[in-house]
Short mmCIF file of C-alpha atoms in Angstrom, two decimals:
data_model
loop_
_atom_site.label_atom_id
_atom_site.label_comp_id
_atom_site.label_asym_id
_atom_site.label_seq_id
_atom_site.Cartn_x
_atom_site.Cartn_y
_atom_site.Cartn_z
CA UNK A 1 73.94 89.00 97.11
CA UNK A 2 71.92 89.85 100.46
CA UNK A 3 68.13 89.89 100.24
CA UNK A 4 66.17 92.90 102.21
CA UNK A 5 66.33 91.30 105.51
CA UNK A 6 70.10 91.52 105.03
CA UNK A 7 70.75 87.47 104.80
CA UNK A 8 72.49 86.11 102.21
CA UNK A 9 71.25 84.74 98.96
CA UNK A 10 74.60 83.35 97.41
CA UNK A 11 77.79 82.03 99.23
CA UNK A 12 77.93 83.71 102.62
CA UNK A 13 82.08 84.69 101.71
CA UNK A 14 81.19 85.63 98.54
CA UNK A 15 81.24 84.31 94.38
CA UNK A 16 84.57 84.08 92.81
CA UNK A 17 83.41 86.04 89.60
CA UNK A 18 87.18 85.64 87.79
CA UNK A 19 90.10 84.41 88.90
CA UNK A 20 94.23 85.35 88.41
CA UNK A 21 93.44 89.18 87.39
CA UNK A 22 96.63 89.70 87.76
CA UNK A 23 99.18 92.84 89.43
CA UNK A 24 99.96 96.26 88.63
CA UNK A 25 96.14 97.71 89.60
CA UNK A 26 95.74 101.37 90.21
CA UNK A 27 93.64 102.82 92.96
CA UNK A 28 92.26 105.86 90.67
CA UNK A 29 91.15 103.85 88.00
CA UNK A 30 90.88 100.01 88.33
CA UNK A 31 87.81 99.34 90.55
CA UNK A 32 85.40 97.19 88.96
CA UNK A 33 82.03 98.63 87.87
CA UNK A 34 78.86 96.57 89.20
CA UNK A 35 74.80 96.94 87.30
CA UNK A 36 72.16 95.22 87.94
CA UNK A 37 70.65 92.97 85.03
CA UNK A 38 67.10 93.88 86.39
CA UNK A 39 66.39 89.86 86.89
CA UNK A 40 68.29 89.54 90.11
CA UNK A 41 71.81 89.10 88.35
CA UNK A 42 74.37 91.52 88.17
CA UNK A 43 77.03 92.08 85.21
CA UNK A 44 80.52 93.56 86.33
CA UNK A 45 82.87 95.70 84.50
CA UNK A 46 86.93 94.89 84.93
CA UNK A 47 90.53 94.94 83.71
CA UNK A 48 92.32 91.89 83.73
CA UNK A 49 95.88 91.85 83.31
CA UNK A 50 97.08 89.20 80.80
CA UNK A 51 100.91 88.08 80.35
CA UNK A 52 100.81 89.63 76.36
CA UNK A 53 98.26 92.53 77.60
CA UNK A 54 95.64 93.85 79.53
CA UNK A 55 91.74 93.81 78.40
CA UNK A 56 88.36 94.74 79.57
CA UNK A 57 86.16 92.12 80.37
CA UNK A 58 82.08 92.02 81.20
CA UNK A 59 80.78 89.01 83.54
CA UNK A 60 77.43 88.15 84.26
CA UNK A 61 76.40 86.18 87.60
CA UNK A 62 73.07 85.46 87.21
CA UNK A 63 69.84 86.18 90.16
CA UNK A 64 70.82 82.41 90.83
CA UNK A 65 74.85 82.58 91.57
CA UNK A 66 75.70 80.88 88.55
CA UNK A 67 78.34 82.97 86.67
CA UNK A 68 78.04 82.76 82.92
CA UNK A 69 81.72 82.81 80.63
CA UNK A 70 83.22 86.35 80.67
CA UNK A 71 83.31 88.91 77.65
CA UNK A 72 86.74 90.35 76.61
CA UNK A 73 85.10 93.76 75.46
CA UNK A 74 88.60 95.15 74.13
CA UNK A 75 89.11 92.16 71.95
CA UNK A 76 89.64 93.81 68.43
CA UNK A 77 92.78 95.95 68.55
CA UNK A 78 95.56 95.47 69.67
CA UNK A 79 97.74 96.67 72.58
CA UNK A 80 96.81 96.58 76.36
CA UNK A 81 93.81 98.16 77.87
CA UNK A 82 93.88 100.16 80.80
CA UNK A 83 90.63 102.07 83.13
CA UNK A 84 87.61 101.12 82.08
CA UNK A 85 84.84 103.71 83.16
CA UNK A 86 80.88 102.66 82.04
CA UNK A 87 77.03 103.61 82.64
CA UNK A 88 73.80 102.88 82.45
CA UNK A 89 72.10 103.94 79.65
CA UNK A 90 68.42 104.87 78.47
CA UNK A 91 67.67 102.22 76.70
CA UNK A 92 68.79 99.32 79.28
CA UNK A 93 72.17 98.71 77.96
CA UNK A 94 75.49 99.70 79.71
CA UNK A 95 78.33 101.50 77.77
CA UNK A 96 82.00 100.89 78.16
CA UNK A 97 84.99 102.95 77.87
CA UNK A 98 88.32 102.85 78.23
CA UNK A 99 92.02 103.69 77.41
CA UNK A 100 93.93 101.51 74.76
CA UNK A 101 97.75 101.73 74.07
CA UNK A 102 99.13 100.55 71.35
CA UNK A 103 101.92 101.44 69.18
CA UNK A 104 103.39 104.26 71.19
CA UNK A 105 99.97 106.07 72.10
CA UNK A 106 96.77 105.99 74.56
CA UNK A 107 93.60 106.03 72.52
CA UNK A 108 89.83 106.11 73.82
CA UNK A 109 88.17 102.81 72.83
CA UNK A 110 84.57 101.88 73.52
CA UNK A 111 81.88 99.59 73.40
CA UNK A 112 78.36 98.97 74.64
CA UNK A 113 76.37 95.70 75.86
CA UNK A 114 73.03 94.46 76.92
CA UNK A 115 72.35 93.29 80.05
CA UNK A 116 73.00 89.47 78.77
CA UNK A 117 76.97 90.91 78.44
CA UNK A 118 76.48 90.89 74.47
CA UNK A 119 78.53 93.34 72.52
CA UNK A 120 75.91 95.56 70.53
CA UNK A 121 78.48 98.03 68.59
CA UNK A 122 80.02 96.98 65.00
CA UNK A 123 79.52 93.17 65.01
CA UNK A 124 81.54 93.19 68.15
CA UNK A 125 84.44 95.14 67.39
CA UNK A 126 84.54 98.22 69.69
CA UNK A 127 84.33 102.28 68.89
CA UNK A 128 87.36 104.30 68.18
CA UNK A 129 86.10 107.13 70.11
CA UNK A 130 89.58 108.96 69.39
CA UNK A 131 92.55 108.28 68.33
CA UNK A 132 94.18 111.96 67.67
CA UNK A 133 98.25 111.72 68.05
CA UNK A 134 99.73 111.46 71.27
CA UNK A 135 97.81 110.05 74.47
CA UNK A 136 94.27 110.18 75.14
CA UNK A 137 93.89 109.24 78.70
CA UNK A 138 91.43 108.65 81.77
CA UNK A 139 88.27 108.50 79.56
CA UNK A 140 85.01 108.78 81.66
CA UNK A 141 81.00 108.58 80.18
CA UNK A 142 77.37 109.49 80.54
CA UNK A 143 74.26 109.05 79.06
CA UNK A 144 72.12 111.67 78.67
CA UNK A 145 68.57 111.95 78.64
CA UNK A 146 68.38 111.18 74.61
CA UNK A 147 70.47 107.87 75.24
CA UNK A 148 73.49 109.75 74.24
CA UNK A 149 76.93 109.22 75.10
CA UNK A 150 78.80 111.71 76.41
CA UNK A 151 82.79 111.16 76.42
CA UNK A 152 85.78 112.96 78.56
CA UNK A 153 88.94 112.47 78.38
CA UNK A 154 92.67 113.97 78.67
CA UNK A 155 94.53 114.78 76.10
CA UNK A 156 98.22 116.01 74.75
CA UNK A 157 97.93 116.05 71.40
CA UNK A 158 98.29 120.05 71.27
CA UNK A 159 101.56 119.54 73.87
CA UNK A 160 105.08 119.63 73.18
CA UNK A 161 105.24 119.36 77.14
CA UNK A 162 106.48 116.07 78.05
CA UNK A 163 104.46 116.60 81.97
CA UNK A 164 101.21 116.88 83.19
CA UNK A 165 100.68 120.53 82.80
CA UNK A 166 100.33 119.34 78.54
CA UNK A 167 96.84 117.92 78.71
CA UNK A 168 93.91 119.54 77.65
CA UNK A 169 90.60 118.14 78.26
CA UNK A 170 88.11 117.21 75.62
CA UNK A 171 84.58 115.50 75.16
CA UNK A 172 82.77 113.87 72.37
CA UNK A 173 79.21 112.35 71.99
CA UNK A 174 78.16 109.45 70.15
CA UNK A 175 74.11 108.66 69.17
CA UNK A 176 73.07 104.78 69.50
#
């Protein structure tokens, strides 16, 4: 954290946020995502790469430097978890999506929290945003203007093409 005359507020090098998130990171789709909690603090958005699967996790450092436990968002269903994508939303919240595989297909998996990193959707247990047969893939989001989600994604469940020429792109939008 730097203040407006550019020095530093918490370790000069940097905050270790999370530690041993493992190999195997993409450059298109594994950066981690970064808001502001509006008291100084900052919650990030990031895969971690487990030895029995991958998951999405939320970690808050608050305006202080203290870093608070992390969140596994992707903790209900099973399978690994791959390119999380998130916003900011209307109503001070951010939403979360991302792709989960499990038994032989992607899906689109999502879930929203509050700027304390507290899962808001289904007593924890994130949003099947689809899960159509064959993969879902490279989900993205917005929030529009009536605090509603907008979702992309790729998709093959129309292709008998085993390639990327088979996806078709689709969208969906959820209400709070």
């Amino acid at each position: 954290k730097i203040n407006k005359n550019g020095k530093h507020v918490w370790d000069g090098n940097g905050l270790m946020v999370e530690q041993d998130l493992g190999s195997g990171f993409t450059a298109s789709a594994d950066y981690p995502s970064i808001y502001s909690d509006n008291e100084g603090g900052a919650l990030i958005i990031y895969r971690k790469v487990l030895p029995e699967a991958d998951e999405i996790y939320c970690s808050k450092v608050s305006s202080d430097g203290s870093i608070h436990d992390a969140v596994c968002l992707s903790s209900f269903y099973d399978g690994s978890n791959f390119s999380p994508s998130s916003v900011y939303t209307m109503d001070n919240c951010i939403a979360v999506v991302w792709e989960n595989f499990s038994n032989g297909n992607f899906n689109v998996h999502a879930q929203k929290i509050d700027l304390n990193g507290s899962k808001l959707w289904n007593g924890g247990k994130e949003t099947v945003v689809c899960s159509e047969p064959g993969d879902e893939r490279q989900p993205t989001i917005i929030c529009n203007e009536s605090n509603e989600l907008v979702f992309t994604w790729l998709d093959s469940r129309n292709s008998d093409q085993g390639n990327e020429f088979g996806l078709d792109l689709y969208a969906n939008k959820l209400d709070e």
